[in-house]
């Protein structure tokens, strides 16, 4: 089955199908290695994330500039359930989410966020199903809350839309995502 090579800005939910409100994480178990998705951000940045497979128990992706696939932005690492656990940027900086980022986990959840710059925070997060997608309220415990976010997912649980008061993003292409024959 061919999923899609490019997605128009409108009609995205119809092309990708309905969201399963019980799952918001990426389903790497069903995703073929080499599957890529391109996202356009409101600040003008356009990046492509490519699934590289599983190594040492973690799913791994590579994020590059969409117009220059050799320009590495970062690698991201996910646990067996498709939850983000680490990002390693091209310049060597890193971010860690322990035990994982709760952003796309339904319900209330806390995690520890650390990075190479010395940040060490406990983050409280609550994600609930809302309309076609999910609403997220999060922030450091005892600190100022982050802007509320809303996101939707499509094929393989890949995010198709993300919106907060300070930015937005949308999926513009999904390539090499045919089911393994």
Tab-separated table of N, CA and C in Angstrom:
chain	number	residue	atom	x	y	z
A	1	UNK	N	0.844	-1.178	0.000
A	1	UNK	CA	0.000	0.000	0.000
A	1	UNK	C	0.886	1.237	0.000
A	2	UNK	N	0.604	2.185	-0.848
A	2	UNK	CA	1.356	3.433	-0.907
A	2	UNK	C	0.627	4.454	-0.056
A	3	UNK	N	1.312	5.054	0.884
A	3	UNK	CA	0.645	5.994	1.782
A	3	UNK	C	0.481	7.349	1.109
A	4	UNK	N	1.552	7.981	0.692
A	4	UNK	CA	1.483	9.271	0.043
A	4	UNK	C	2.892	9.786	-0.141
A	5	UNK	N	3.132	10.497	-1.210
A	5	UNK	CA	4.461	11.071	-1.397
A	5	UNK	C	4.481	12.534	-1.022
A	6	UNK	N	3.402	13.263	-1.251
A	6	UNK	CA	3.317	14.648	-0.798
A	6	UNK	C	1.902	14.925	-0.331
A	7	UNK	N	1.787	15.834	0.602
A	7	UNK	CA	0.484	16.153	1.159
A	7	UNK	C	0.154	17.608	0.886
A	8	UNK	N	-1.036	17.907	0.391
A	8	UNK	CA	-1.441	19.300	0.255
A	8	UNK	C	-1.723	19.883	1.636
A	9	UNK	N	-1.661	21.184	1.744
A	9	UNK	CA	-1.910	21.831	3.032
A	9	UNK	C	-3.337	21.595	3.512
A	10	UNK	N	-4.279	21.526	2.584
A	10	UNK	CA	-5.659	21.294	2.998
A	10	UNK	C	-6.024	19.829	2.764
A	11	UNK	N	-6.992	19.349	3.489
A	11	UNK	CA	-7.450	17.979	3.319
A	11	UNK	C	-6.548	16.945	3.948
A	12	UNK	N	-5.631	17.351	4.785
A	12	UNK	CA	-4.652	16.447	5.372
A	12	UNK	C	-5.304	15.333	6.175
A	13	UNK	N	-6.274	15.656	7.018
A	13	UNK	CA	-6.901	14.625	7.846
A	13	UNK	C	-7.620	13.593	6.988
A	14	UNK	N	-8.205	14.009	5.887
A	14	UNK	CA	-8.902	13.075	5.011
A	14	UNK	C	-7.941	12.124	4.327
A	15	UNK	N	-6.771	12.610	3.972
A	15	UNK	CA	-5.792	11.774	3.291
A	15	UNK	C	-5.203	10.744	4.238
A	16	UNK	N	-4.906	11.161	5.463
A	16	UNK	CA	-4.202	10.281	6.388
A	16	UNK	C	-5.137	9.389	7.195
A	17	UNK	N	-6.381	9.733	7.286
A	17	UNK	CA	-7.295	8.889	8.054
A	17	UNK	C	-7.519	9.441	9.449
A	18	UNK	N	-8.358	8.776	10.172
A	18	UNK	CA	-8.747	9.230	11.505
A	18	UNK	C	-7.655	8.957	12.522
A	19	UNK	N	-7.603	9.805	13.527
A	19	UNK	CA	-6.674	9.647	14.626
A	19	UNK	C	-7.259	8.665	15.638
A	20	UNK	N	-6.433	7.766	16.143
A	20	UNK	CA	-6.849	6.887	17.226
A	20	UNK	C	-6.542	7.624	18.520
A	21	UNK	N	-7.567	8.082	19.214
A	21	UNK	CA	-7.378	8.914	20.406
A	21	UNK	C	-6.633	8.193	21.517
A	22	UNK	N	-6.499	6.886	21.454
A	22	UNK	CA	-5.791	6.149	22.495
A	22	UNK	C	-4.281	6.181	22.291
A	23	UNK	N	-3.836	6.585	21.121
A	23	UNK	CA	-2.402	6.558	20.849
A	23	UNK	C	-1.955	7.845	20.159
A	24	UNK	N	-0.972	8.513	20.731
A	24	UNK	CA	-0.443	9.722	20.129
A	24	UNK	C	1.028	9.568	19.772
A	25	UNK	N	1.671	8.492	20.181
A	25	UNK	CA	3.091	8.295	19.888
A	25	UNK	C	3.281	7.762	18.468
A	26	UNK	N	4.502	7.923	17.970
A	26	UNK	CA	4.850	7.379	16.658
A	26	UNK	C	4.924	5.854	16.771
A	27	UNK	N	4.330	5.168	15.819
A	27	UNK	CA	4.339	3.703	15.801
A	27	UNK	C	5.478	3.210	14.912
A	28	UNK	N	6.684	3.198	15.481
A	28	UNK	CA	7.854	2.762	14.722
A	28	UNK	C	7.804	1.276	14.396
A	29	UNK	N	7.055	0.489	15.181
A	29	UNK	CA	6.931	-0.940	14.925
A	29	UNK	C	6.280	-1.237	13.581
A	30	UNK	N	5.432	-0.347	13.113
A	30	UNK	CA	4.755	-0.527	11.827
A	30	UNK	C	5.391	0.306	10.714
A	31	UNK	N	6.247	1.238	11.085
A	31	UNK	CA	6.847	2.144	10.107
A	31	UNK	C	8.048	1.492	9.424
A	32	UNK	N	8.121	1.561	8.093
A	32	UNK	CA	9.300	1.007	7.420
A	32	UNK	C	10.527	1.910	7.601
A	33	UNK	N	11.686	1.295	7.752
A	33	UNK	CA	12.938	2.050	7.813
A	33	UNK	C	13.046	2.861	6.526
A	34	UNK	N	13.454	4.107	6.645
A	34	UNK	CA	13.565	5.000	5.490
A	34	UNK	C	12.365	5.907	5.312
A	35	UNK	N	11.282	5.640	6.037
A	35	UNK	CA	10.105	6.514	5.986
A	35	UNK	C	10.535	7.903	6.473
A	36	UNK	N	10.118	8.935	5.735
A	36	UNK	CA	10.483	10.317	6.076
A	36	UNK	C	9.249	11.201	6.100
A	37	UNK	N	9.267	12.198	6.973
A	37	UNK	CA	8.195	13.176	7.006
A	37	UNK	C	8.810	14.562	7.089
A	38	UNK	N	8.245	15.484	6.317
A	38	UNK	CA	8.755	16.849	6.237
A	38	UNK	C	7.749	17.780	6.900
A	39	UNK	N	8.268	18.644	7.773
A	39	UNK	CA	7.441	19.552	8.553
A	39	UNK	C	7.871	20.986	8.301
A	40	UNK	N	6.885	21.853	8.100
A	40	UNK	CA	7.123	23.284	7.916
A	40	UNK	C	6.706	24.001	9.195
A	41	UNK	N	7.598	24.854	9.727
A	41	UNK	CA	7.348	25.604	10.953
A	41	UNK	C	7.040	27.058	10.641
A	42	UNK	N	6.313	27.703	11.525
A	42	UNK	CA	5.894	29.086	11.319
A	42	UNK	C	7.061	30.065	11.237
A	43	UNK	N	8.227	29.687	11.742
A	43	UNK	CA	9.395	30.570	11.645
A	43	UNK	C	10.120	30.414	10.302
A	44	UNK	N	9.575	29.579	9.404
A	44	UNK	CA	10.164	29.393	8.085
A	44	UNK	C	11.040	28.158	7.959
A	45	UNK	N	11.397	27.538	9.075
A	45	UNK	CA	12.228	26.343	9.033
A	45	UNK	C	11.425	25.167	8.471
A	46	UNK	N	12.065	24.392	7.595
A	46	UNK	CA	11.455	23.186	7.037
A	46	UNK	C	12.466	22.060	7.223
A	47	UNK	N	12.061	21.007	7.936
A	47	UNK	CA	12.967	19.895	8.225
A	47	UNK	C	12.334	18.570	7.817
A	48	UNK	N	13.196	17.612	7.534
A	48	UNK	CA	12.758	16.255	7.206
A	48	UNK	C	13.315	15.306	8.242
A	49	UNK	N	12.438	14.492	8.819
A	49	UNK	CA	12.837	13.481	9.801
A	49	UNK	C	12.722	12.115	9.138
A	50	UNK	N	13.773	11.305	9.257
A	50	UNK	CA	13.826	9.994	8.603
A	50	UNK	C	14.053	8.912	9.636
A	51	UNK	N	13.233	7.864	9.574
A	51	UNK	CA	13.356	6.727	10.484
A	51	UNK	C	14.548	5.869	10.061
A	52	UNK	N	15.503	5.680	10.987
A	52	UNK	CA	16.731	4.924	10.705
A	52	UNK	C	16.687	3.485	11.194
A	53	UNK	N	15.699	3.141	12.022
A	53	UNK	CA	15.608	1.786	12.559
A	53	UNK	C	15.825	1.771	14.060
A	54	UNK	N	16.036	0.571	14.588
A	54	UNK	CA	16.189	0.372	16.027
A	54	UNK	C	17.610	-0.076	16.319
A	55	UNK	N	18.218	0.533	17.342
A	55	UNK	CA	19.569	0.172	17.751
A	55	UNK	C	19.651	0.289	19.268
A	56	UNK	N	20.195	-0.730	19.909
A	56	UNK	CA	20.343	-0.750	21.374
A	56	UNK	C	19.019	-0.476	22.082
A	57	UNK	N	17.926	-1.032	21.546
A	57	UNK	CA	16.623	-0.920	22.168
A	57	UNK	C	15.905	0.400	21.941
A	58	UNK	N	16.485	1.316	21.181
A	58	UNK	CA	15.869	2.616	20.922
A	58	UNK	C	15.624	2.789	19.429
A	59	UNK	N	14.463	3.368	19.102
A	59	UNK	CA	14.198	3.771	17.730
A	59	UNK	C	14.951	5.077	17.482
A	60	UNK	N	15.482	5.232	16.286
A	60	UNK	CA	16.332	6.382	15.996
A	60	UNK	C	15.866	7.069	14.712
A	61	UNK	N	15.861	8.400	14.733
A	61	UNK	CA	15.561	9.176	13.539
A	61	UNK	C	16.675	10.195	13.306
A	62	UNK	N	16.755	10.636	12.070
A	62	UNK	CA	17.704	11.686	11.686
A	62	UNK	C	16.885	12.846	11.156
A	63	UNK	N	17.173	14.059	11.625
A	63	UNK	CA	16.477	15.257	11.174
A	63	UNK	C	17.477	16.099	10.380
A	64	UNK	N	17.078	16.458	9.159
A	64	UNK	CA	17.929	17.268	8.281
A	64	UNK	C	17.136	18.467	7.775
A	65	UNK	N	17.851	19.447	7.220
A	65	UNK	CA	17.176	20.553	6.552
A	65	UNK	C	16.515	19.977	5.303
A	66	UNK	N	15.269	20.322	5.070
A	66	UNK	CA	14.523	19.735	3.959
A	66	UNK	C	15.163	20.036	2.608
A	67	UNK	N	15.726	21.229	2.452
A	67	UNK	CA	16.310	21.595	1.166
A	67	UNK	C	17.768	21.154	1.022
A	68	UNK	N	18.318	20.539	2.074
A	68	UNK	CA	19.699	20.055	2.035
A	68	UNK	C	19.816	18.822	2.929
A	69	UNK	N	19.496	17.623	2.393
A	69	UNK	CA	19.486	16.404	3.203
A	69	UNK	C	20.829	16.053	3.848
A	70	UNK	N	21.915	16.692	3.427
A	70	UNK	CA	23.221	16.445	4.049
A	70	UNK	C	23.447	17.346	5.257
A	71	UNK	N	22.571	18.338	5.455
A	71	UNK	CA	22.709	19.279	6.570
A	71	UNK	C	21.963	18.721	7.789
A	72	UNK	N	22.691	17.989	8.616
A	72	UNK	CA	22.123	17.372	9.808
A	72	UNK	C	21.710	18.430	10.825
A	73	UNK	N	20.497	18.293	11.347
A	73	UNK	CA	20.012	19.142	12.429
A	73	UNK	C	20.214	18.404	13.754
A	74	UNK	N	19.722	17.141	13.817
A	74	UNK	CA	19.861	16.352	15.051
A	74	UNK	C	19.480	14.903	14.781
A	75	UNK	N	19.771	14.059	15.765
A	75	UNK	CA	19.246	12.700	15.843
A	75	UNK	C	18.297	12.674	17.035
A	76	UNK	N	17.207	11.933	16.904
A	76	UNK	CA	16.258	11.770	18.009
A	76	UNK	C	16.141	10.290	18.324
A	77	UNK	N	15.929	9.987	19.601
A	77	UNK	CA	15.845	8.609	20.072
A	77	UNK	C	14.533	8.427	20.825
A	78	UNK	N	13.865	7.314	20.566
A	78	UNK	CA	12.554	7.019	21.132
A	78	UNK	C	12.583	5.650	21.796
A	79	UNK	N	11.761	5.478	22.842
A	79	UNK	CA	11.682	4.172	23.505
A	79	UNK	C	10.809	3.211	22.694
A	80	UNK	N	10.611	2.011	23.211
A	80	UNK	CA	9.868	0.959	22.502
A	80	UNK	C	8.417	1.340	22.219
A	81	UNK	N	7.886	2.320	22.952
A	81	UNK	CA	6.513	2.755	22.737
A	81	UNK	C	6.434	4.026	21.889
A	82	UNK	N	7.542	4.468	21.320
A	82	UNK	CA	7.544	5.639	20.459
A	82	UNK	C	7.575	6.959	21.195
A	83	UNK	N	8.006	6.950	22.464
A	83	UNK	CA	8.086	8.174	23.265
A	83	UNK	C	9.506	8.722	23.210
A	84	UNK	N	9.628	10.024	23.018
A	84	UNK	CA	10.925	10.687	22.889
A	84	UNK	C	11.725	10.591	24.188
A	85	UNK	N	12.987	10.147	24.090
A	85	UNK	CA	13.845	10.060	25.275
A	85	UNK	C	15.108	10.916	25.166
A	86	UNK	N	15.531	11.253	23.932
A	86	UNK	CA	16.779	12.002	23.789
A	86	UNK	C	16.851	12.660	22.421
A	87	UNK	N	17.493	13.839	22.381
A	87	UNK	CA	17.842	14.515	21.132
A	87	UNK	C	19.324	14.853	21.210
A	88	UNK	N	20.046	14.583	20.139
A	88	UNK	CA	21.457	14.963	20.058
A	88	UNK	C	21.611	15.844	18.822
A	89	UNK	N	21.955	17.100	19.041
A	89	UNK	CA	22.042	18.087	17.973
A	89	UNK	C	23.355	17.930	17.204
A	90	UNK	N	23.383	18.414	16.004
A	90	UNK	CA	24.558	18.301	15.126
A	90	UNK	C	25.804	18.914	15.755
A	91	UNK	N	25.639	19.930	16.599
A	91	UNK	CA	26.796	20.582	17.228
A	91	UNK	C	27.252	19.877	18.507
A	92	UNK	N	26.622	18.744	18.838
A	92	UNK	CA	27.012	17.978	20.028
A	92	UNK	C	26.162	18.262	21.248
A	93	UNK	N	25.369	19.322	21.248
A	93	UNK	CA	24.473	19.578	22.373
A	93	UNK	C	23.403	18.500	22.420
A	94	UNK	N	22.821	18.291	23.596
A	94	UNK	CA	21.825	17.231	23.744
A	94	UNK	C	20.733	17.654	24.716
A	95	UNK	N	19.612	16.951	24.615
A	95	UNK	CA	18.493	17.081	25.546
A	95	UNK	C	18.060	15.676	25.914
A	96	UNK	N	17.702	15.474	27.184
A	96	UNK	CA	17.270	14.155	27.645
A	96	UNK	C	15.946	14.300	28.388
A	97	UNK	N	15.063	13.333	28.178
A	97	UNK	CA	13.743	13.291	28.798
A	97	UNK	C	13.647	11.954	29.540
A	98	UNK	N	13.587	11.999	30.893
A	98	UNK	CA	13.625	10.749	31.654
A	98	UNK	C	12.381	10.597	32.523
A	99	UNK	N	11.665	9.494	32.460
A	99	UNK	CA	12.006	8.343	31.631
A	99	UNK	C	11.715	8.574	30.145
A	100	UNK	N	10.831	9.592	29.823
A	100	UNK	CA	10.515	9.954	28.446
A	100	UNK	C	9.738	11.259	28.472
A	101	UNK	N	9.648	11.945	27.335
A	101	UNK	CA	8.829	13.147	27.236
A	101	UNK	C	7.364	12.754	27.305
A	102	UNK	N	6.622	13.429	28.147
A	102	UNK	CA	5.198	13.131	28.323
A	102	UNK	C	4.317	13.859	27.318
A	103	UNK	N	4.889	14.666	26.439
A	103	UNK	CA	4.119	15.500	25.520
A	103	UNK	C	2.993	14.732	24.841
A	104	UNK	N	3.297	13.546	24.317
A	104	UNK	CA	2.285	12.803	23.567
A	104	UNK	C	1.720	11.608	24.340
A	105	UNK	N	1.870	11.624	25.657
A	105	UNK	CA	1.319	10.561	26.500
A	105	UNK	C	0.027	11.036	27.132
A	106	UNK	N	-1.074	10.341	26.863
A	106	UNK	CA	-2.366	10.744	27.401
A	106	UNK	C	-2.373	10.677	28.920
A	107	UNK	N	-3.032	11.668	29.533
A	107	UNK	CA	-3.138	11.723	30.974
A	107	UNK	C	-2.097	12.640	31.585
A	108	UNK	N	-2.009	12.579	32.914
A	108	UNK	CA	-1.029	13.375	33.650
A	108	UNK	C	0.255	12.579	33.781
A	109	UNK	N	1.376	13.277	33.691
A	109	UNK	CA	2.673	12.602	33.654
A	109	UNK	C	3.748	13.608	34.053
A	110	UNK	N	4.810	13.129	34.672
A	110	UNK	CA	5.964	13.993	34.954
A	110	UNK	C	7.230	13.324	34.425
A	111	UNK	N	8.193	14.143	34.087
A	111	UNK	CA	9.486	13.647	33.618
A	111	UNK	C	10.565	14.642	33.980
A	112	UNK	N	11.799	14.206	33.920
A	112	UNK	CA	12.938	15.080	34.174
A	112	UNK	C	13.553	15.475	32.848
A	113	UNK	N	13.707	16.779	32.644
A	113	UNK	CA	14.347	17.319	31.448
A	113	UNK	C	15.733	17.811	31.820
A	114	UNK	N	16.750	17.325	31.136
A	114	UNK	CA	18.122	17.807	31.310
A	114	UNK	C	18.702	18.093	29.931
A	115	UNK	N	19.709	18.975	29.916
A	115	UNK	CA	20.397	19.231	28.649
A	115	UNK	C	21.859	19.552	28.887
A	116	UNK	N	22.615	19.615	27.792
A	116	UNK	CA	24.059	19.843	27.871
A	116	UNK	C	24.397	21.236	28.386
A	117	UNK	N	23.443	22.145	28.419
A	117	UNK	CA	23.667	23.493	28.936
A	117	UNK	C	23.472	23.608	30.431
A	118	UNK	N	23.151	22.493	31.101
A	118	UNK	CA	23.007	22.498	32.549
A	118	UNK	C	21.579	22.537	33.058
A	119	UNK	N	20.604	22.609	32.190
A	119	UNK	CA	19.203	22.603	32.646
A	119	UNK	C	18.883	21.273	33.318
A	120	UNK	N	18.114	21.340	34.371
A	120	UNK	CA	17.658	20.147	35.083
A	120	UNK	C	16.331	20.512	35.743
A	121	UNK	N	15.229	20.102	35.091
A	121	UNK	CA	13.907	20.472	35.569
A	121	UNK	C	12.984	19.268	35.603
A	122	UNK	N	12.073	19.283	36.562
A	122	UNK	CA	10.996	18.309	36.584
A	122	UNK	C	9.816	18.982	35.878
A	123	UNK	N	9.285	18.318	34.847
A	123	UNK	CA	8.199	18.872	34.045
A	123	UNK	C	6.921	18.082	34.309
A	124	UNK	N	5.845	18.801	34.601
A	124	UNK	CA	4.526	18.186	34.750
A	124	UNK	C	3.751	18.453	33.471
A	125	UNK	N	3.078	17.420	32.982
A	125	UNK	CA	2.383	17.518	31.700
A	125	UNK	C	1.037	16.814	31.790
A	126	UNK	N	0.051	17.368	31.092
A	126	UNK	CA	-1.247	16.697	30.987
A	126	UNK	C	-1.694	16.798	29.533
A	127	UNK	N	-1.934	15.635	28.926
A	127	UNK	CA	-2.371	15.555	27.536
A	127	UNK	C	-3.739	14.882	27.503
A	128	UNK	N	-4.683	15.522	26.818
A	128	UNK	CA	-6.029	14.972	26.706
A	128	UNK	C	-6.468	14.981	25.246
A	129	UNK	N	-7.326	14.014	24.889
A	129	UNK	CA	-7.904	13.995	23.549
A	129	UNK	C	-8.829	15.200	23.420
A	130	UNK	N	-8.738	15.888	22.269
A	130	UNK	CA	-9.581	17.065	22.032
A	130	UNK	C	-9.864	17.156	20.539
A	131	UNK	N	-11.123	17.077	20.158
A	131	UNK	CA	-11.487	17.146	18.746
A	131	UNK	C	-10.793	16.053	17.961
A	132	UNK	N	-10.114	16.425	16.893
A	132	UNK	CA	-9.383	15.467	16.053
A	132	UNK	C	-7.996	15.160	16.601
A	133	UNK	N	-7.594	15.818	17.685
A	133	UNK	CA	-6.222	15.671	18.162
A	133	UNK	C	-6.096	15.651	19.667
A	134	UNK	N	-5.108	16.380	20.160
A	134	UNK	CA	-4.737	16.335	21.564
A	134	UNK	C	-4.359	17.726	22.053
A	135	UNK	N	-4.750	18.048	23.287
A	135	UNK	CA	-4.387	19.306	23.937
A	135	UNK	C	-3.381	18.994	25.032
A	136	UNK	N	-2.352	19.851	25.140
A	136	UNK	CA	-1.283	19.632	26.110
A	136	UNK	C	-1.104	20.872	26.978
A	137	UNK	N	-1.068	20.649	28.293
A	137	UNK	CA	-0.707	21.682	29.263
A	137	UNK	C	0.522	21.147	29.979
A	138	UNK	N	1.583	21.952	30.027
A	138	UNK	CA	2.821	21.477	30.648
A	138	UNK	C	3.639	22.650	31.164
A	139	UNK	N	4.606	22.324	32.003
A	139	UNK	CA	5.535	23.324	32.506
A	139	UNK	C	6.345	22.765	33.647
A	140	UNK	N	7.412	23.477	34.018
A	140	UNK	CA	8.238	23.027	35.138
A	140	UNK	C	7.440	23.078	36.440
A	141	UNK	N	7.590	22.051	37.278
A	141	UNK	CA	6.862	22.045	38.545
A	141	UNK	C	7.311	23.257	39.360
A	142	UNK	N	6.334	23.993	39.872
A	142	UNK	CA	6.629	25.190	40.659
A	142	UNK	C	7.024	26.386	39.814
A	143	UNK	N	6.959	26.276	38.479
A	143	UNK	CA	7.361	27.368	37.603
A	143	UNK	C	6.226	27.823	36.701
A	144	UNK	N	6.562	28.690	35.776
A	144	UNK	CA	5.586	29.222	34.832
A	144	UNK	C	5.246	28.180	33.773
A	145	UNK	N	3.972	27.992	33.534
A	145	UNK	CA	3.525	27.014	32.531
A	145	UNK	C	3.970	27.427	31.135
A	146	UNK	N	4.223	26.432	30.299
A	146	UNK	CA	4.496	26.670	28.884
A	146	UNK	C	3.185	27.060	28.206
A	147	UNK	N	3.262	27.671	27.008
A	147	UNK	CA	2.016	27.920	26.271
A	147	UNK	C	1.295	26.597	25.986
A	148	UNK	N	-0.034	26.592	26.111
A	148	UNK	CA	-0.817	25.402	25.783
A	148	UNK	C	-0.582	25.033	24.327
A	149	UNK	N	-0.612	23.738	24.036
A	149	UNK	CA	-0.413	23.266	22.664
A	149	UNK	C	-1.560	22.363	22.250
A	150	UNK	N	-1.720	22.270	20.946
A	150	UNK	CA	-2.686	21.354	20.342
A	150	UNK	C	-1.963	20.671	19.187
A	151	UNK	N	-2.163	19.353	19.054
A	151	UNK	CA	-1.558	18.655	17.920
A	151	UNK	C	-2.471	17.550	17.427
A	152	UNK	N	-2.273	17.192	16.164
A	152	UNK	CA	-2.981	16.080	15.538
A	152	UNK	C	-1.955	15.139	14.946
A	153	UNK	N	-2.318	13.860	14.834
A	153	UNK	CA	-1.421	12.866	14.247
A	153	UNK	C	-2.133	12.154	13.097
A	154	UNK	N	-1.320	11.573	12.203
A	154	UNK	CA	-1.850	10.843	11.064
A	154	UNK	C	-1.192	9.481	10.962
A	155	UNK	N	-0.820	9.095	9.754
A	155	UNK	CA	-0.211	7.793	9.491
A	155	UNK	C	0.972	7.549	10.418
A	156	UNK	N	1.043	6.360	10.992
A	156	UNK	CA	2.108	5.921	11.904
A	156	UNK	C	2.208	6.787	13.159
A	157	UNK	N	1.215	7.617	13.431
A	157	UNK	CA	1.263	8.497	14.591
A	157	UNK	C	2.147	9.716	14.393
A	158	UNK	N	2.533	9.995	13.147
A	158	UNK	CA	3.352	11.169	12.850
A	158	UNK	C	2.498	12.421	13.020
A	159	UNK	N	3.045	13.443	13.660
A	159	UNK	CA	2.336	14.681	13.899
A	159	UNK	C	2.046	15.389	12.566
A	160	UNK	N	0.790	15.749	12.355
A	160	UNK	CA	0.396	16.435	11.125
A	160	UNK	C	0.145	17.921	11.348
A	161	UNK	N	-0.150	18.290	12.582
A	161	UNK	CA	-0.425	19.679	12.920
A	161	UNK	C	-0.014	19.900	14.367
A	162	UNK	N	0.582	21.067	14.644
A	162	UNK	CA	0.966	21.436	16.000
A	162	UNK	C	0.786	22.937	16.110
A	163	UNK	N	0.166	23.375	17.193
A	163	UNK	CA	-0.080	24.804	17.330
A	163	UNK	C	-0.009	25.216	18.795
A	164	UNK	N	0.667	26.332	19.037
A	164	UNK	CA	0.723	26.971	20.348
A	164	UNK	C	0.631	28.474	20.093
A	165	UNK	N	0.621	29.267	21.146
A	165	UNK	CA	0.506	30.718	20.955
A	165	UNK	C	1.763	31.318	20.322
A	166	UNK	N	2.900	30.622	20.447
A	166	UNK	CA	4.158	31.186	19.969
A	166	UNK	C	4.725	30.506	18.711
A	167	UNK	N	4.051	29.497	18.165
A	167	UNK	CA	4.502	28.862	16.919
A	167	UNK	C	3.447	27.894	16.407
A	168	UNK	N	3.658	27.462	15.174
A	168	UNK	CA	2.821	26.402	14.617
A	168	UNK	C	3.676	25.583	13.653
A	169	UNK	N	3.206	24.379	13.350
A	169	UNK	CA	3.919	23.489	12.426
A	169	UNK	C	2.886	22.623	11.727
A	170	UNK	N	3.231	22.202	10.496
A	170	UNK	CA	2.337	21.304	9.776
A	170	UNK	C	3.147	20.362	8.908
A	171	UNK	N	2.654	19.155	8.789
A	171	UNK	CA	3.263	18.147	7.931
A	171	UNK	C	2.995	18.530	6.484
A	172	UNK	N	4.049	18.528	5.649
A	172	UNK	CA	3.848	18.864	4.240
A	172	UNK	C	4.204	17.711	3.306
A	173	UNK	N	4.896	16.686	3.807
A	173	UNK	CA	5.212	15.533	2.950
A	173	UNK	C	5.493	14.312	3.794
A	174	UNK	N	5.140	13.167	3.247
A	174	UNK	CA	5.407	11.856	3.850
A	174	UNK	C	5.920	11.001	2.695
A	175	UNK	N	7.168	10.529	2.771
A	175	UNK	CA	7.766	9.807	1.649
A	175	UNK	C	8.402	8.491	2.109
A	176	UNK	N	8.525	7.554	1.179
A	176	UNK	CA	9.153	6.250	1.421
A	176	UNK	C	8.502	5.502	2.578
A	177	UNK	N	7.200	5.638	2.711
A	177	UNK	CA	6.502	5.039	3.849
A	177	UNK	C	5.596	3.881	3.434
A	178	UNK	N	5.863	3.312	2.286
A	178	UNK	CA	5.099	2.138	1.856
A	178	UNK	C	5.301	1.025	2.861
A	179	UNK	N	4.292	0.231	3.093
A	179	UNK	CA	4.422	-0.926	3.976
A	179	UNK	C	5.402	-1.919	3.350
A	180	UNK	N	6.162	-2.563	4.196
A	180	UNK	CA	7.139	-3.551	3.699
A	180	UNK	C	6.419	-4.655	2.951
A	181	UNK	N	6.968	-5.048	1.823
A	181	UNK	CA	6.334	-6.091	1.006
A	181	UNK	C	6.786	-7.463	1.443
